[in-house]
Amino acid sequence: MDDKLKKLESAALKALKEASSPDELKNLEKKFLGKSGEITGILKGLASLSIEEKKSIGKAANDLKKTLAAKFKNCCNKIEMEHLNKTLESDEIDLSAPGRKHHIGHIHPIAQTQEEVERIFGQMGFTVIDGPEVESEYYNFEGLNIPAHHPARDMQDTFFIDKAADKKEGRLVLRTHTSPNQVRTMEKYGAPLRIIVPGRTFRNEATDASHEHTFDQVEGLMIDENISISHLKGVMQEFLSRLFDKEMKVRFRPGYFPFVEPGIELDMSCIFCESKGCKVCKKTGWIEFMGCGMVHPNVLKAGGIDSEKYQGWAFGFGLTRLVMMRYGINDIRHLTGGDLRILNQF
Ligand code: PHE
């Protein structure tokens, strides 16, 4: 019996040495160690032996089973590694090849500046409001004290939408400014109010370096009891100083917009020459920044706000122009033309 075990051991070891694939190895394991394998056969045959033989042969057979099991395991690992290496070589995967580059996009300079504007006004307690780009004539004009035959309508050459007019709100237009949201917000929230409305606006402009049919504005509106124009000056001076990260000054000139009274043009100190006078500010030290003024009582009325109790101011500036100044871009078409060679620089 001992002899038989010895022969079995050397046969198994020899076969292991010669095995070259995981499949072959599996078959050998079955043959020697499996349920109906050779060693199990010997262990099963123990029943017919004497007690002495049972003890010695049983032990020897079990020892052999353990040794062979360990050897199979080692061999199995080795063969699997070899097999894997061979597959990798023949599959032509070049592990040393450089990876594919992922192009990560970035925020458009107009949106970057919009976020900055929202952040600063947010810190000053203003809520950011959104409004429709396709507006009604009513909110774009009438509600803002610009009746149908008022010459002020000519200030903003408008795109009309080809759709039947609504009895109450008139025709549909692409909003020519963000101001329609003054009345919209008053109707929705009432007074007091402290809001900004950034967004796209549209005018039928001939395109050149400083005009586009599509551009971005930011509307501002503050309504409360005892609000005066000095609050507007303070807010704008603070906003511009935070945006440009330096002490900024503003000045008022008279301006005309039917929805404010008095109407004001606000200039800011020239950021390019520290107000000494340069080409951009035409040697004045000031740059035109926005239209603003005290909200006209007719507009408060349209928004359902008691103009005896409340008053306030509104402003509207061109976000696109602000971006151009901020980044020194001299042609508006660079921002809207979608040329990545330009946009990728910001
Ligand atoms: N809506 C005006 C424009 O687009 C700007 C403005 C807003 C003026 C609010 C006064 C008050 O030109």
Coordinates of C-alpha atoms and ligand atoms in Angstrom, one line a residue:
M1 CA 0.0 0.0 0.0
D2 CA 2.9 2.4 0.9
D3 CA 4.3 1.7 -2.5
K4 CA 1.1 2.6 -4.1
L5 CA 1.0 6.0 -2.3
K6 CA 4.6 6.7 -3.3
K7 CA 3.9 6.0 -6.9
L8 CA 0.8 8.1 -6.8
E9 CA 2.8 11.0 -5.3
S10 CA 5.5 10.9 -8.0
A11 CA 2.9 10.6 -10.8
A12 CA 1.0 13.6 -9.4
L13 CA 4.2 15.7 -9.1
K14 CA 5.3 14.8 -12.6
A15 CA 2.0 15.7 -14.1
L16 CA 2.0 19.0 -12.2
K17 CA 5.3 19.9 -13.6
E18 CA 4.1 19.2 -17.1
A19 CA 0.8 21.0 -16.8
S20 CA 0.7 24.2 -18.8
S21 CA -2.8 25.5 -18.8
P22 CA -5.4 26.3 -16.1
D23 CA -7.8 23.7 -17.7
E24 CA -5.2 20.9 -17.6
L25 CA -4.5 21.7 -14.0
K26 CA -8.2 21.5 -13.1
N27 CA -8.4 18.0 -14.7
L28 CA -5.4 16.8 -12.8
E29 CA -6.8 18.1 -9.5
K30 CA -10.0 16.1 -10.2
K31 CA -8.0 13.0 -11.1
F32 CA -5.9 13.0 -7.9
L33 CA -7.9 14.9 -5.3
G34 CA -11.4 14.9 -6.6
K35 CA -14.4 13.0 -5.0
S36 CA -13.8 10.0 -7.2
G37 CA -10.1 10.7 -7.5
E38 CA -7.2 8.3 -6.7
I39 CA -6.5 9.4 -3.1
T40 CA -10.2 9.3 -2.2
G41 CA -10.2 5.8 -3.6
I42 CA -7.4 4.7 -1.3
L43 CA -9.2 6.4 1.7
K44 CA -12.4 4.6 0.8
G45 CA -10.5 1.3 0.6
L46 CA -9.3 1.6 4.2
A47 CA -12.4 -0.1 5.5
S48 CA -11.2 -3.5 4.4
L49 CA -7.8 -3.2 6.2
S50 CA -6.7 -4.2 9.7
I51 CA -6.7 -1.5 12.5
E52 CA -2.9 -1.2 12.3
E53 CA -3.0 -0.6 8.6
K54 CA -5.9 1.7 8.8
K55 CA -3.9 3.9 11.2
S56 CA -0.6 4.1 9.2
I57 CA -2.0 4.1 5.7
G58 CA -4.8 6.4 6.6
K59 CA -2.4 9.0 8.0
A60 CA 0.0 8.6 5.0
A61 CA -2.9 9.1 2.5
N62 CA -4.2 12.1 4.4
D63 CA -0.7 13.7 4.5
L64 CA -0.3 13.2 0.8
K65 CA -3.7 14.7 0.2
K66 CA -2.6 17.8 2.1
T67 CA 0.8 18.1 0.4
L68 CA -0.7 17.7 -3.0
A69 CA -3.5 20.2 -2.4
A70 CA -0.9 22.8 -1.4
K71 CA 1.3 22.1 -4.5
F72 CA -1.8 22.3 -6.8
K73 CA -2.6 25.7 -5.3
N74 CA 0.9 27.1 -5.9
C75 CA 1.0 25.7 -9.3
C76 CA -2.4 27.1 -10.1
N77 CA -1.3 30.6 -9.2
K78 CA 1.8 30.4 -11.3
I79 CA 0.0 29.1 -14.3
E80 CA -2.7 31.7 -14.1
M81 CA -0.1 34.5 -14.0
E82 CA 1.7 33.0 -17.0
H83 CA -1.5 32.7 -18.8
L84 CA -2.5 36.3 -18.1
N85 CA 0.9 37.6 -19.2
K86 CA 0.6 35.7 -22.5
T87 CA -2.9 37.1 -23.1
L88 CA -1.8 40.6 -22.4
E89 CA 1.1 40.2 -24.9
S90 CA -1.0 38.8 -27.6
D91 CA -3.9 41.2 -27.2
E92 CA -1.7 44.1 -28.2
I93 CA -2.7 46.4 -25.3
D94 CA 0.1 48.9 -25.0
L95 CA 0.2 49.6 -21.3
S96 CA 2.8 52.2 -21.7
A97 CA 0.7 54.3 -24.2
P98 CA -0.3 57.7 -22.8
G99 CA -3.9 58.0 -21.8
R100 CA -6.6 59.9 -23.7
K101 CA -6.9 63.5 -22.6
H102 CA -10.4 64.7 -21.3
H103 CA -11.2 68.2 -22.3
I104 CA -12.9 69.9 -19.3
G105 CA -15.0 72.8 -20.3
H106 CA -15.2 76.1 -18.4
I107 CA -17.7 78.8 -17.7
H108 CA -18.2 81.5 -20.3
P109 CA -16.8 84.9 -19.4
I110 CA -20.3 86.4 -19.4
A111 CA -21.6 83.8 -17.0
Q112 CA -18.4 84.1 -14.8
T113 CA -19.1 87.8 -14.4
Q114 CA -22.8 87.3 -13.9
E115 CA -22.0 84.9 -11.0
E116 CA -19.7 87.5 -9.5
V117 CA -22.4 90.2 -9.9
E118 CA -24.9 87.9 -8.2
R119 CA -22.5 87.1 -5.4
I120 CA -21.8 90.8 -4.6
F121 CA -25.5 91.9 -4.7
G122 CA -26.4 88.8 -2.7
Q123 CA -24.0 89.9 0.0
M124 CA -25.9 93.3 0.0
G125 CA -29.2 91.5 0.6
F126 CA -30.5 91.5 -3.0
T127 CA -32.5 88.5 -4.3
V128 CA -31.7 87.2 -7.8
I129 CA -34.8 86.9 -10.0
D130 CA -35.3 85.4 -13.4
G131 CA -37.8 86.5 -16.0
P132 CA -39.1 85.5 -19.5
E133 CA -37.0 86.3 -22.6
V134 CA -40.1 86.3 -24.7
E135 CA -42.1 89.1 -23.2
S136 CA -45.5 90.8 -23.8
E137 CA -45.7 94.3 -25.1
Y138 CA -47.4 95.2 -21.9
Y139 CA -44.6 94.3 -19.5
N140 CA -41.9 95.5 -21.9
F141 CA -43.5 98.9 -22.6
E142 CA -46.9 99.9 -21.3
G143 CA -46.3 98.7 -17.7
L144 CA -43.1 100.8 -17.8
N145 CA -45.0 104.0 -18.7
I146 CA -44.2 103.7 -22.5
P147 CA -47.6 103.8 -24.3
A148 CA -47.9 102.5 -27.8
H149 CA -47.4 105.8 -29.6
H150 CA -44.8 107.2 -27.3
P151 CA -41.6 108.2 -29.2
A152 CA -39.6 106.5 -26.5
R153 CA -40.5 103.2 -28.2
D154 CA -38.1 104.1 -30.9
M155 CA -35.2 104.0 -28.4
Q156 CA -35.3 100.2 -28.6
D157 CA -35.8 98.7 -32.0
T158 CA -37.8 95.6 -31.2
F159 CA -38.2 92.0 -32.5
F160 CA -41.9 91.2 -32.6
I161 CA -43.1 87.5 -32.5
D162 CA -45.4 86.6 -35.3
K163 CA -48.4 85.6 -33.2
A164 CA -51.8 87.1 -32.7
A165 CA -51.9 89.9 -30.0
D166 CA -53.4 89.2 -26.6
K167 CA -56.1 91.6 -25.6
K168 CA -54.6 92.5 -22.3
E169 CA -50.9 92.1 -22.9
G170 CA -50.6 92.9 -26.6
R171 CA -48.1 91.3 -29.0
L172 CA -45.2 89.1 -28.0
V173 CA -41.7 90.6 -28.2
L174 CA -38.2 89.5 -27.4
R175 CA -37.6 91.7 -24.4
T176 CA -35.5 94.7 -25.3
H177 CA -34.3 95.2 -21.7
T178 CA -34.6 93.4 -18.3
S179 CA -36.9 96.2 -17.0
P180 CA -40.2 94.3 -17.6
N181 CA -39.3 92.4 -14.4
Q182 CA -39.7 95.5 -12.3
V183 CA -43.5 95.3 -12.7
R184 CA -43.5 91.5 -12.7
T185 CA -41.7 91.3 -9.4
M186 CA -43.8 94.1 -7.8
E187 CA -46.9 92.2 -8.8
K188 CA -45.6 88.9 -7.5
Y189 CA -43.9 90.0 -4.2
G190 CA -45.1 93.5 -3.4
A191 CA -43.1 95.9 -1.3
P192 CA -40.5 96.1 0.1
L193 CA -38.2 94.7 -2.6
R194 CA -34.5 94.4 -3.1
I195 CA -33.8 92.4 -6.3
I196 CA -31.5 92.0 -9.3
V197 CA -32.5 90.4 -12.6
P198 CA -29.7 89.3 -14.9
G199 CA -30.6 88.0 -18.3
R200 CA -30.5 88.1 -22.1
T201 CA -32.0 91.0 -24.0
F202 CA -32.6 91.5 -27.7
R203 CA -32.7 94.5 -30.1
N204 CA -32.8 94.8 -33.8
E205 CA -29.3 96.4 -34.0
A206 CA -26.9 96.5 -36.9
T207 CA -24.0 94.5 -35.6
D208 CA -20.6 96.2 -35.1
A209 CA -17.8 96.1 -32.5
S210 CA -20.0 97.5 -29.8
H211 CA -23.5 96.4 -30.9
E212 CA -25.2 93.0 -31.1
H213 CA -28.8 91.9 -31.5
T214 CA -28.4 89.7 -28.4
F215 CA -26.7 91.0 -25.2
D216 CA -27.0 90.6 -21.5
Q217 CA -28.3 93.1 -18.9
V218 CA -28.7 93.3 -15.2
E219 CA -31.7 95.0 -13.8
G220 CA -31.7 96.3 -10.2
L221 CA -34.7 97.4 -8.1
M222 CA -35.0 98.6 -4.5
I223 CA -38.3 99.6 -3.0
D224 CA -39.1 100.5 0.6
E225 CA -40.2 103.4 2.7
N226 CA -37.8 106.3 2.7
I227 CA -35.6 105.1 -0.1
S228 CA -33.6 107.9 -1.8
I229 CA -31.2 108.3 -4.6
S230 CA -28.3 108.4 -2.2
H231 CA -28.9 104.7 -1.4
L232 CA -28.5 104.1 -5.2
K233 CA -25.2 105.9 -5.2
G234 CA -24.0 104.0 -2.1
V235 CA -25.0 100.6 -3.5
M236 CA -23.4 101.2 -6.9
Q237 CA -20.2 102.6 -5.5
E238 CA -19.9 99.6 -3.2
F239 CA -20.8 97.1 -5.9
L240 CA -18.3 98.5 -8.4
S241 CA -15.5 98.7 -5.8
R242 CA -16.0 95.1 -4.8
L243 CA -16.2 94.0 -8.5
F244 CA -13.0 95.8 -9.6
D245 CA -11.4 95.3 -6.2
K246 CA -10.4 98.9 -5.8
E247 CA -12.0 102.2 -4.6
M248 CA -14.5 103.3 -7.3
K249 CA -16.4 106.5 -7.7
V250 CA -19.7 107.1 -9.5
R251 CA -21.3 110.3 -10.8
F252 CA -24.8 111.2 -12.0
R253 CA -25.8 113.0 -15.1
P254 CA -29.4 113.7 -16.2
G255 CA -30.9 111.0 -18.5
Y256 CA -34.2 110.1 -19.9
F257 CA -36.1 106.9 -19.4
P258 CA -40.0 107.0 -19.2
F259 CA -40.1 104.6 -16.3
V260 CA -38.0 106.7 -13.9
E261 CA -38.3 110.2 -12.6
P262 CA -35.8 111.8 -12.3
G263 CA -33.9 109.8 -14.9
I264 CA -30.2 109.4 -14.5
E265 CA -27.1 108.3 -16.4
L266 CA -24.5 106.9 -14.0
D267 CA -20.8 107.0 -14.9
M268 CA -18.0 105.2 -13.1
S269 CA -14.4 106.3 -12.6
C270 CA -12.2 105.1 -15.5
I271 CA -10.6 101.8 -14.6
F272 CA -8.0 102.0 -17.3
C273 CA -6.3 105.3 -16.3
E274 CA -7.2 105.8 -12.7
S275 CA -9.4 108.7 -13.9
K276 CA -6.4 110.6 -15.3
G277 CA -7.9 110.6 -18.8
C278 CA -7.2 108.1 -21.6
K279 CA -8.5 106.9 -25.0
V280 CA -11.2 104.7 -23.4
C281 CA -12.8 107.4 -21.3
K282 CA -12.2 110.0 -24.0
K283 CA -10.0 112.0 -21.6
T284 CA -12.8 112.6 -19.2
G285 CA -11.8 110.1 -16.4
W286 CA -15.4 108.7 -16.5
I287 CA -17.0 105.8 -18.3
E288 CA -20.7 105.6 -19.0
F289 CA -22.1 102.7 -17.0
M290 CA -25.8 102.5 -16.8
G291 CA -29.3 104.1 -16.8
C292 CA -31.1 104.5 -13.5
G293 CA -33.4 106.7 -11.5
M294 CA -36.3 106.9 -9.1
V295 CA -39.1 104.5 -10.1
H296 CA -41.9 106.4 -11.8
P297 CA -45.2 106.5 -9.7
N298 CA -47.0 105.0 -12.8
V299 CA -44.8 102.0 -12.7
L300 CA -45.3 101.5 -9.0
K301 CA -49.1 101.7 -9.7
A302 CA -48.8 99.1 -12.5
G303 CA -47.0 96.8 -10.0
G304 CA -49.8 97.4 -7.4
I305 CA -47.6 99.3 -5.0
D306 CA -48.9 102.3 -3.0
S307 CA -46.7 105.2 -4.3
E308 CA -47.7 107.4 -1.4
K309 CA -46.1 104.9 1.1
Y310 CA -43.3 103.4 -0.9
Q311 CA -40.7 104.7 -3.3
G312 CA -37.5 103.3 -4.8
W313 CA -34.9 103.3 -7.5
A314 CA -34.2 101.0 -10.5
F315 CA -31.1 100.6 -12.7
G316 CA -30.1 98.6 -15.7
F317 CA -26.6 98.0 -17.0
G318 CA -25.1 96.0 -19.8
L319 CA -23.5 92.9 -18.5
T320 CA -21.8 92.2 -21.8
R321 CA -20.2 95.7 -21.8
L322 CA -19.0 95.1 -18.3
V323 CA -17.4 91.9 -19.3
M324 CA -15.7 93.6 -22.2
M325 CA -14.3 96.2 -19.8
R326 CA -13.3 93.7 -17.2
Y327 CA -11.3 91.6 -19.7
G328 CA -10.2 94.3 -22.1
I329 CA -12.2 92.8 -25.0
N330 CA -12.7 95.4 -27.7
D331 CA -15.2 93.7 -29.9
I332 CA -18.6 92.4 -28.6
R333 CA -18.7 89.7 -31.3
H334 CA -15.7 88.0 -29.7
L335 CA -17.9 87.1 -26.8
T336 CA -20.9 85.8 -28.8
G337 CA -19.2 84.4 -31.9
G338 CA -18.4 81.0 -30.2
D339 CA -14.7 81.1 -31.3
L340 CA -13.0 78.8 -28.7
R341 CA -9.6 80.3 -29.5
I342 CA -10.8 83.5 -27.9
L343 CA -13.1 82.1 -25.2
N344 CA -10.5 79.6 -23.9
Q345 CA -8.4 82.5 -22.8
F346 CA -10.8 83.5 -20.0
Ligands
PHE1 N1 -33.9 99.6 -19.3 C1 -33.0 100.7 -19.6 C2 -32.3 100.3 -20.9 O1 -32.2 99.2 -21.3 C3 -32.1 100.9 -18.5 C4 -32.7 101.4 -17.2 C5 -33.2 100.5 -16.3 C6 -32.9 102.7 -17.0 C7 -33.8 100.9 -15.1 C8 -33.5 103.2 -15.9 C9 -33.9 102.3 -14.9 O2 -31.7 101.2 -21.5

